């Protein structure tokens, strides 16, 4: 098939300050783009010794990839990043919006590969066919990623058409769950891409361009574009995201008894109303903004107005982006019931550019560990206590600055810390990745275990739990894998998962046609399956085995909306998954 | 004449759909990208702090037209310019002459300028842009 899309791959070698551009039509034609292509590029770069590559060493490689719908159609606003994760030691995959995807595509690329390690701090500017290596020594050490972003934005060209991806103190100091932030509020959040940037001494990546290409069928292109646009703005498919946003999940999950609270010692939070999407919308929502080339504007920005205690009539006003996962991880999970307090924590995490979910879950584990006497105040330095905003603000700083062995361990993730200090039964990690905010039942937890990213978004198991029909372990595994296979297509296109209701197989096929690509729904699904298999094989090469998967005991100590979970059920599901894994990867 | 106007700049979410619409419509061939876009949305250090949307003001005496050495950027009676692509040598004078920098450089270095057709308004999801009769 002729994809008529961006198929160039830019490879940047930081060890030699060199770059080259290759046309990889072969990859984009076979694997669509995004995840499909990134898996192949990573495999090529890692070679046969993938399992022994140090995630923070010179041999780790970062791949950014976009797909054939960027920037052809709206809501194809995501970029996928692949790397070896310093948090899990296995495959790292994280997606972000902002202006990254369109900037990569408009600069003329389908994917960008970054390898090697710079001798001194640098940042990179990609302006179409040129790559500039900029001295980053002066801005290295600026721990606030918002400030670093502004400085670079002032120095560089491309206002309105560029992306500024950067790390903060978290990435510089190699916190294993540091993120890369783009356009201030969007993140390559999970699995520690920020630490990989930090290890390569790469402070930021700026990308811009005004390259263009034409569709194969001009008239039809305009028509299909308009159809997708209308679906996005006039139908209900995107409604949830543009009204209250994902924060609308707080109250329903709390009512269900599925809102992880105080390190999942509870499943309902007494202050859920206070930190609900409804309350934020009523009292704090200041603006909504959008990712580039998406009409939805799901990015909800709260206004935090803070007085200076020592100075009368002196205020600061911060703009803080919130989403459900942050309200859970830094809210209910830490027992934070005040919106202002919660916004302060989010802002602190944002400044240091850490993954909010991992940070919250790590702190929740530390709080319980202190409470149980597994660690003492000698380790935690501050009296961590559920609901205590000030202590958590300090603890977040300690995770970044790592003043003692305890915080050095905590900066490696909750499971790593629990391996040293104990308390693994309440370190809420799956495949070493800190859990998202869904204590919904079997499908959610099995999904966290078997998902290729150990992320709730791999297959949306939490949603299956909420439509539960007494599935068997085998049925759950099969359904999760099937959904994850389709999501490989969405993340190869690359469209936002929030638009999964819009980009149905039928629409995807239709959208391909004006671009000169004829593909059937069946072929699409088969490609999804193939990509899933390839990714699983890569995971195996990186050292993953299903037998290593464990479930923190805490999950079984607290009923879910489906009732008490039976460990045997999950064991059975994992045994069956092991068979599937063997079959696919042998 | 009808012109592209800003109805409420505070509602701009920074989605850039206007830019993509312009490139689909404004070029001889509908293009994928923003190369031929005659409109640009920029933020005040982040769209949460507000936006500026830059496009041709349809001047009665357009400086861009006055500095064009080949007559490619000809002034229209009712304000604004008509761009004659075939005459353009891509010298870039017009871009420098525009006080508000509302003429953009395409991939081929020729200018992209708003012709006030109103197509982008259909794709502005939040009513920031309007297309209205304006007294000259």
PDB file of C-alpha atoms in Angstrom, chain A residues 277-450:
ATOM      1  CA  UNK A 277     -14.612  17.436  38.720  1.00  0.00           C
ATOM      2  CA  UNK A 278     -17.849  19.230  39.535  1.00  0.00           C
ATOM      3  CA  UNK A 279     -16.275  21.194  42.395  1.00  0.00           C
ATOM      4  CA  UNK A 280     -13.193  22.075  40.389  1.00  0.00           C
ATOM      5  CA  UNK A 281     -15.372  23.275  37.523  1.00  0.00           C
ATOM      6  CA  UNK A 282     -17.481  25.390  39.838  1.00  0.00           C
ATOM      7  CA  UNK A 283     -14.735  26.958  41.928  1.00  0.00           C
ATOM      8  CA  UNK A 284     -11.410  26.712  40.155  1.00  0.00           C
ATOM      9  CA  UNK A 285     -11.708  26.110  36.416  1.00  0.00           C
ATOM     10  CA  UNK A 286     -10.092  29.112  34.759  1.00  0.00           C
ATOM     11  CA  UNK A 287      -9.671  28.098  31.181  1.00  0.00           C
ATOM     12  CA  UNK A 288      -9.719  25.141  28.859  1.00  0.00           C
ATOM     13  CA  UNK A 289      -7.104  24.624  26.216  1.00  0.00           C
ATOM     14  CA  UNK A 290      -6.517  22.162  23.416  1.00  0.00           C
ATOM     15  CA  UNK A 291      -3.816  20.034  21.959  1.00  0.00           C
ATOM     16  CA  UNK A 292      -2.800  21.123  18.488  1.00  0.00           C
ATOM     17  CA  UNK A 293      -5.292  20.199  15.785  1.00  0.00           C
ATOM     18  CA  UNK A 294      -7.960  18.988  18.213  1.00  0.00           C
ATOM     19  CA  UNK A 295     -11.187  20.904  18.756  1.00  0.00           C
ATOM     20  CA  UNK A 296     -12.036  19.223  22.057  1.00  0.00           C
ATOM     21  CA  UNK A 297     -10.076  21.390  24.502  1.00  0.00           C
ATOM     22  CA  UNK A 298     -10.037  18.740  27.213  1.00  0.00           C
ATOM     23  CA  UNK A 299      -7.128  20.335  29.088  1.00  0.00           C
ATOM     24  CA  UNK A 300      -8.716  21.789  32.189  1.00  0.00           C
ATOM     25  CA  UNK A 301      -6.743  24.541  33.866  1.00  0.00           C
ATOM     26  CA  UNK A 302      -7.549  25.563  37.420  1.00  0.00           C
ATOM     27  CA  UNK A 303      -6.685  28.914  38.906  1.00  0.00           C
ATOM     28  CA  UNK A 304      -4.916  28.805  42.233  1.00  0.00           C
ATOM     29  CA  UNK A 305      -4.827  32.176  43.973  1.00  0.00           C
ATOM     30  CA  UNK A 306      -2.506  32.190  46.924  1.00  0.00           C
ATOM     31  CA  UNK A 307      -1.866  35.010  49.366  1.00  0.00           C
ATOM     32  CA  UNK A 308       1.636  35.621  50.696  1.00  0.00           C
ATOM     33  CA  UNK A 309       1.285  35.276  54.421  1.00  0.00           C
ATOM     34  CA  UNK A 310       3.905  37.843  55.350  1.00  0.00           C
ATOM     35  CA  UNK A 311       2.832  40.485  52.889  1.00  0.00           C
ATOM     36  CA  UNK A 312      -0.613  41.971  52.923  1.00  0.00           C
ATOM     37  CA  UNK A 313      -2.509  42.248  49.645  1.00  0.00           C
ATOM     38  CA  UNK A 314       0.176  40.356  47.769  1.00  0.00           C
ATOM     39  CA  UNK A 315      -0.967  37.339  45.814  1.00  0.00           C
ATOM     40  CA  UNK A 316       0.309  34.893  43.298  1.00  0.00           C
ATOM     41  CA  UNK A 317      -1.977  33.295  40.752  1.00  0.00           C
ATOM     42  CA  UNK A 318      -0.980  29.946  39.322  1.00  0.00           C
ATOM     43  CA  UNK A 319      -2.569  28.091  36.442  1.00  0.00           C
ATOM     44  CA  UNK A 320      -2.620  24.370  37.188  1.00  0.00           C
ATOM     45  CA  UNK A 321      -3.776  21.613  34.866  1.00  0.00           C
ATOM     46  CA  UNK A 322      -5.825  18.803  36.429  1.00  0.00           C
ATOM     47  CA  UNK A 323      -7.155  15.449  35.293  1.00  0.00           C
ATOM     48  CA  UNK A 324      -8.714  12.467  36.998  1.00  0.00           C
ATOM     49  CA  UNK A 325      -5.471  10.569  37.515  1.00  0.00           C
ATOM     50  CA  UNK A 326      -3.908  13.513  39.323  1.00  0.00           C
ATOM     51  CA  UNK A 327      -6.940  14.025  41.550  1.00  0.00           C
ATOM     52  CA  UNK A 328      -6.698  10.358  42.482  1.00  0.00           C
ATOM     53  CA  UNK A 329      -2.920   9.991  42.877  1.00  0.00           C
ATOM     54  CA  UNK A 330      -2.194  13.279  44.634  1.00  0.00           C
ATOM     55  CA  UNK A 331      -5.731  13.591  46.080  1.00  0.00           C
ATOM     56  CA  UNK A 332      -7.686  10.616  47.360  1.00  0.00           C
ATOM     57  CA  UNK A 333      -4.652   8.311  47.456  1.00  0.00           C
ATOM     58  CA  UNK A 334      -2.933  10.776  49.809  1.00  0.00           C
ATOM     59  CA  UNK A 335      -6.126  11.736  51.626  1.00  0.00           C
ATOM     60  CA  UNK A 336      -5.925  15.309  50.356  1.00  0.00           C
ATOM     61  CA  UNK A 337      -9.393  16.792  50.635  1.00  0.00           C
ATOM     62  CA  UNK A 338      -8.730  20.451  49.954  1.00  0.00           C
ATOM     63  CA  UNK A 339      -8.724  21.654  46.379  1.00  0.00           C
ATOM     64  CA  UNK A 340      -6.136  24.353  47.024  1.00  0.00           C
ATOM     65  CA  UNK A 341      -3.849  21.862  48.734  1.00  0.00           C
ATOM     66  CA  UNK A 342      -4.277  19.402  45.904  1.00  0.00           C
ATOM     67  CA  UNK A 343      -3.515  22.086  43.308  1.00  0.00           C
ATOM     68  CA  UNK A 344      -0.338  22.994  45.190  1.00  0.00           C
ATOM     69  CA  UNK A 345       0.794  19.374  45.050  1.00  0.00           C
ATOM     70  CA  UNK A 346      -0.023  19.094  41.346  1.00  0.00           C
ATOM     71  CA  UNK A 347       1.877  22.302  40.685  1.00  0.00           C
ATOM     72  CA  UNK A 348       4.931  21.035  42.572  1.00  0.00           C
ATOM     73  CA  UNK A 349       4.904  17.780  40.601  1.00  0.00           C
ATOM     74  CA  UNK A 350       4.434  19.753  37.379  1.00  0.00           C
ATOM     75  CA  UNK A 351       7.353  22.047  38.155  1.00  0.00           C
ATOM     76  CA  UNK A 352       9.760  19.174  38.760  1.00  0.00           C
ATOM     77  CA  UNK A 353       8.262  17.290  35.803  1.00  0.00           C
ATOM     78  CA  UNK A 354       7.485  14.025  37.571  1.00  0.00           C
ATOM     79  CA  UNK A 355       4.848  11.483  36.690  1.00  0.00           C
ATOM     80  CA  UNK A 356       1.935  12.401  38.939  1.00  0.00           C
ATOM     81  CA  UNK A 357       0.562   8.875  39.302  1.00  0.00           C
ATOM     82  CA  UNK A 358       3.891   7.349  40.312  1.00  0.00           C
ATOM     83  CA  UNK A 359       4.712  10.231  42.654  1.00  0.00           C
ATOM     84  CA  UNK A 360       1.368   9.950  44.453  1.00  0.00           C
ATOM     85  CA  UNK A 361       1.525   6.171  44.759  1.00  0.00           C
ATOM     86  CA  UNK A 362       5.133   6.307  46.033  1.00  0.00           C
ATOM     87  CA  UNK A 363       4.180   8.860  48.672  1.00  0.00           C
ATOM     88  CA  UNK A 364       1.119   6.829  49.657  1.00  0.00           C
ATOM     89  CA  UNK A 365       3.319   3.774  50.184  1.00  0.00           C
ATOM     90  CA  UNK A 366       5.830   5.835  52.195  1.00  0.00           C
ATOM     91  CA  UNK A 367       3.058   7.223  54.387  1.00  0.00           C
ATOM     92  CA  UNK A 368       1.773   3.775  55.251  1.00  0.00           C
ATOM     93  CA  UNK A 369       5.313   2.450  55.728  1.00  0.00           C
ATOM     94  CA  UNK A 370       5.932   5.202  58.288  1.00  0.00           C
ATOM     95  CA  UNK A 371       2.624   4.549  59.998  1.00  0.00           C
ATOM     96  CA  UNK A 372       3.443   0.866  60.341  1.00  0.00           C
ATOM     97  CA  UNK A 373       6.946   1.558  61.610  1.00  0.00           C
ATOM     98  CA  UNK A 374       8.654  -0.105  58.660  1.00  0.00           C
ATOM     99  CA  UNK A 375      10.512   3.163  58.262  1.00  0.00           C
ATOM    100  CA  UNK A 376      10.963   5.998  60.756  1.00  0.00           C
ATOM    101  CA  UNK A 377      11.149   9.754  60.558  1.00  0.00           C
ATOM    102  CA  UNK A 378      14.915   9.339  60.197  1.00  0.00           C
ATOM    103  CA  UNK A 379      14.126   8.054  56.748  1.00  0.00           C
ATOM    104  CA  UNK A 380      11.133  10.167  55.759  1.00  0.00           C
ATOM    105  CA  UNK A 381      12.524  13.418  57.336  1.00  0.00           C
ATOM    106  CA  UNK A 382       8.991  14.826  57.482  1.00  0.00           C
ATOM    107  CA  UNK A 383       5.962  13.372  59.261  1.00  0.00           C
ATOM    108  CA  UNK A 384       4.133  11.970  56.281  1.00  0.00           C
ATOM    109  CA  UNK A 385       0.476  11.747  57.103  1.00  0.00           C
ATOM    110  CA  UNK A 386      -2.563  11.317  54.878  1.00  0.00           C
ATOM    111  CA  UNK A 387      -4.095  14.745  54.297  1.00  0.00           C
ATOM    112  CA  UNK A 388      -0.997  16.755  55.214  1.00  0.00           C
ATOM    113  CA  UNK A 389      -0.225  18.938  52.203  1.00  0.00           C
ATOM    114  CA  UNK A 390       2.857  20.665  53.625  1.00  0.00           C
ATOM    115  CA  UNK A 391       4.679  17.399  54.392  1.00  0.00           C
ATOM    116  CA  UNK A 392       3.930  16.050  50.948  1.00  0.00           C
ATOM    117  CA  UNK A 393       5.183  19.269  49.318  1.00  0.00           C
ATOM    118  CA  UNK A 394       8.483  18.748  51.117  1.00  0.00           C
ATOM    119  CA  UNK A 395       8.571  15.032  50.343  1.00  0.00           C
ATOM    120  CA  UNK A 396       8.158  15.719  46.612  1.00  0.00           C
ATOM    121  CA  UNK A 397      11.189  17.981  46.835  1.00  0.00           C
ATOM    122  CA  UNK A 398      13.090  15.196  48.633  1.00  0.00           C
ATOM    123  CA  UNK A 399      12.205  12.680  45.904  1.00  0.00           C
ATOM    124  CA  UNK A 400      13.928  15.014  43.453  1.00  0.00           C
ATOM    125  CA  UNK A 401      16.863  16.063  45.658  1.00  0.00           C
ATOM    126  CA  UNK A 402      17.313  12.664  47.326  1.00  0.00           C
ATOM    127  CA  UNK A 403      18.972  13.823  50.535  1.00  0.00           C
ATOM    128  CA  UNK A 404      19.180  10.304  52.044  1.00  0.00           C
ATOM    129  CA  UNK A 405      19.085   6.618  51.120  1.00  0.00           C
ATOM    130  CA  UNK A 406      15.342   6.426  51.678  1.00  0.00           C
ATOM    131  CA  UNK A 407      14.484   9.083  49.128  1.00  0.00           C
ATOM    132  CA  UNK A 408      17.065   7.668  46.739  1.00  0.00           C
ATOM    133  CA  UNK A 409      15.116   4.413  46.942  1.00  0.00           C
ATOM    134  CA  UNK A 410      11.750   6.173  46.625  1.00  0.00           C
ATOM    135  CA  UNK A 411      13.025   7.922  43.490  1.00  0.00           C
ATOM    136  CA  UNK A 412      13.349   4.431  41.986  1.00  0.00           C
ATOM    137  CA  UNK A 413       9.662   3.654  42.463  1.00  0.00           C
ATOM    138  CA  UNK A 414       7.454   2.214  45.185  1.00  0.00           C
ATOM    139  CA  UNK A 415       8.285  -1.402  44.393  1.00  0.00           C
ATOM    140  CA  UNK A 416      12.030  -0.804  44.495  1.00  0.00           C
ATOM    141  CA  UNK A 417      11.670   1.022  47.803  1.00  0.00           C
ATOM    142  CA  UNK A 418       9.532  -1.815  49.187  1.00  0.00           C
ATOM    143  CA  UNK A 419      12.140  -4.338  48.066  1.00  0.00           C
ATOM    144  CA  UNK A 420      14.610  -2.587  50.360  1.00  0.00           C
ATOM    145  CA  UNK A 421      12.417  -1.599  53.307  1.00  0.00           C
ATOM    146  CA  UNK A 422       9.569  -4.092  53.126  1.00  0.00           C
ATOM    147  CA  UNK A 423       5.874  -3.418  52.740  1.00  0.00           C
ATOM    148  CA  UNK A 424       5.620  -4.844  49.263  1.00  0.00           C
ATOM    149  CA  UNK A 425       2.110  -6.043  50.001  1.00  0.00           C
ATOM    150  CA  UNK A 426       0.936  -2.444  50.012  1.00  0.00           C
ATOM    151  CA  UNK A 427       3.257  -0.996  47.338  1.00  0.00           C
ATOM    152  CA  UNK A 428       0.619  -0.470  44.695  1.00  0.00           C
ATOM    153  CA  UNK A 429       2.574  -1.381  41.576  1.00  0.00           C
ATOM    154  CA  UNK A 430       1.897  -3.695  38.660  1.00  0.00           C
ATOM    155  CA  UNK A 431       4.889  -4.784  36.620  1.00  0.00           C
ATOM    156  CA  UNK A 432       6.769  -2.152  38.697  1.00  0.00           C
ATOM    157  CA  UNK A 433       4.505   0.587  37.336  1.00  0.00           C
ATOM    158  CA  UNK A 434       2.502   2.487  39.966  1.00  0.00           C
ATOM    159  CA  UNK A 435      -1.209   1.870  39.527  1.00  0.00           C
ATOM    160  CA  UNK A 436      -3.812   4.208  38.065  1.00  0.00           C
ATOM    161  CA  UNK A 437      -6.927   5.108  40.024  1.00  0.00           C
ATOM    162  CA  UNK A 438      -9.290   2.203  39.501  1.00  0.00           C
ATOM    163  CA  UNK A 439     -10.126  -0.341  42.197  1.00  0.00           C
ATOM    164  CA  UNK A 440     -12.851  -1.630  39.930  1.00  0.00           C
ATOM    165  CA  UNK A 441     -12.296  -5.382  39.828  1.00  0.00           C
ATOM    166  CA  UNK A 442     -10.673  -8.243  37.976  1.00  0.00           C
ATOM    167  CA  UNK A 443     -10.414  -6.769  34.491  1.00  0.00           C
ATOM    168  CA  UNK A 444      -8.770  -3.591  35.802  1.00  0.00           C
ATOM    169  CA  UNK A 445      -6.118  -5.456  37.759  1.00  0.00           C
ATOM    170  CA  UNK A 446      -5.534  -8.247  35.249  1.00  0.00           C
ATOM    171  CA  UNK A 447      -5.271  -5.490  32.642  1.00  0.00           C
ATOM    172  CA  UNK A 448      -2.591  -3.708  34.691  1.00  0.00           C
ATOM    173  CA  UNK A 449      -0.642  -6.950  34.845  1.00  0.00           C
ATOM    174  CA  UNK A 450      -0.843  -8.130  31.258  1.00  0.00           C
TER     175      UNK A 450
END
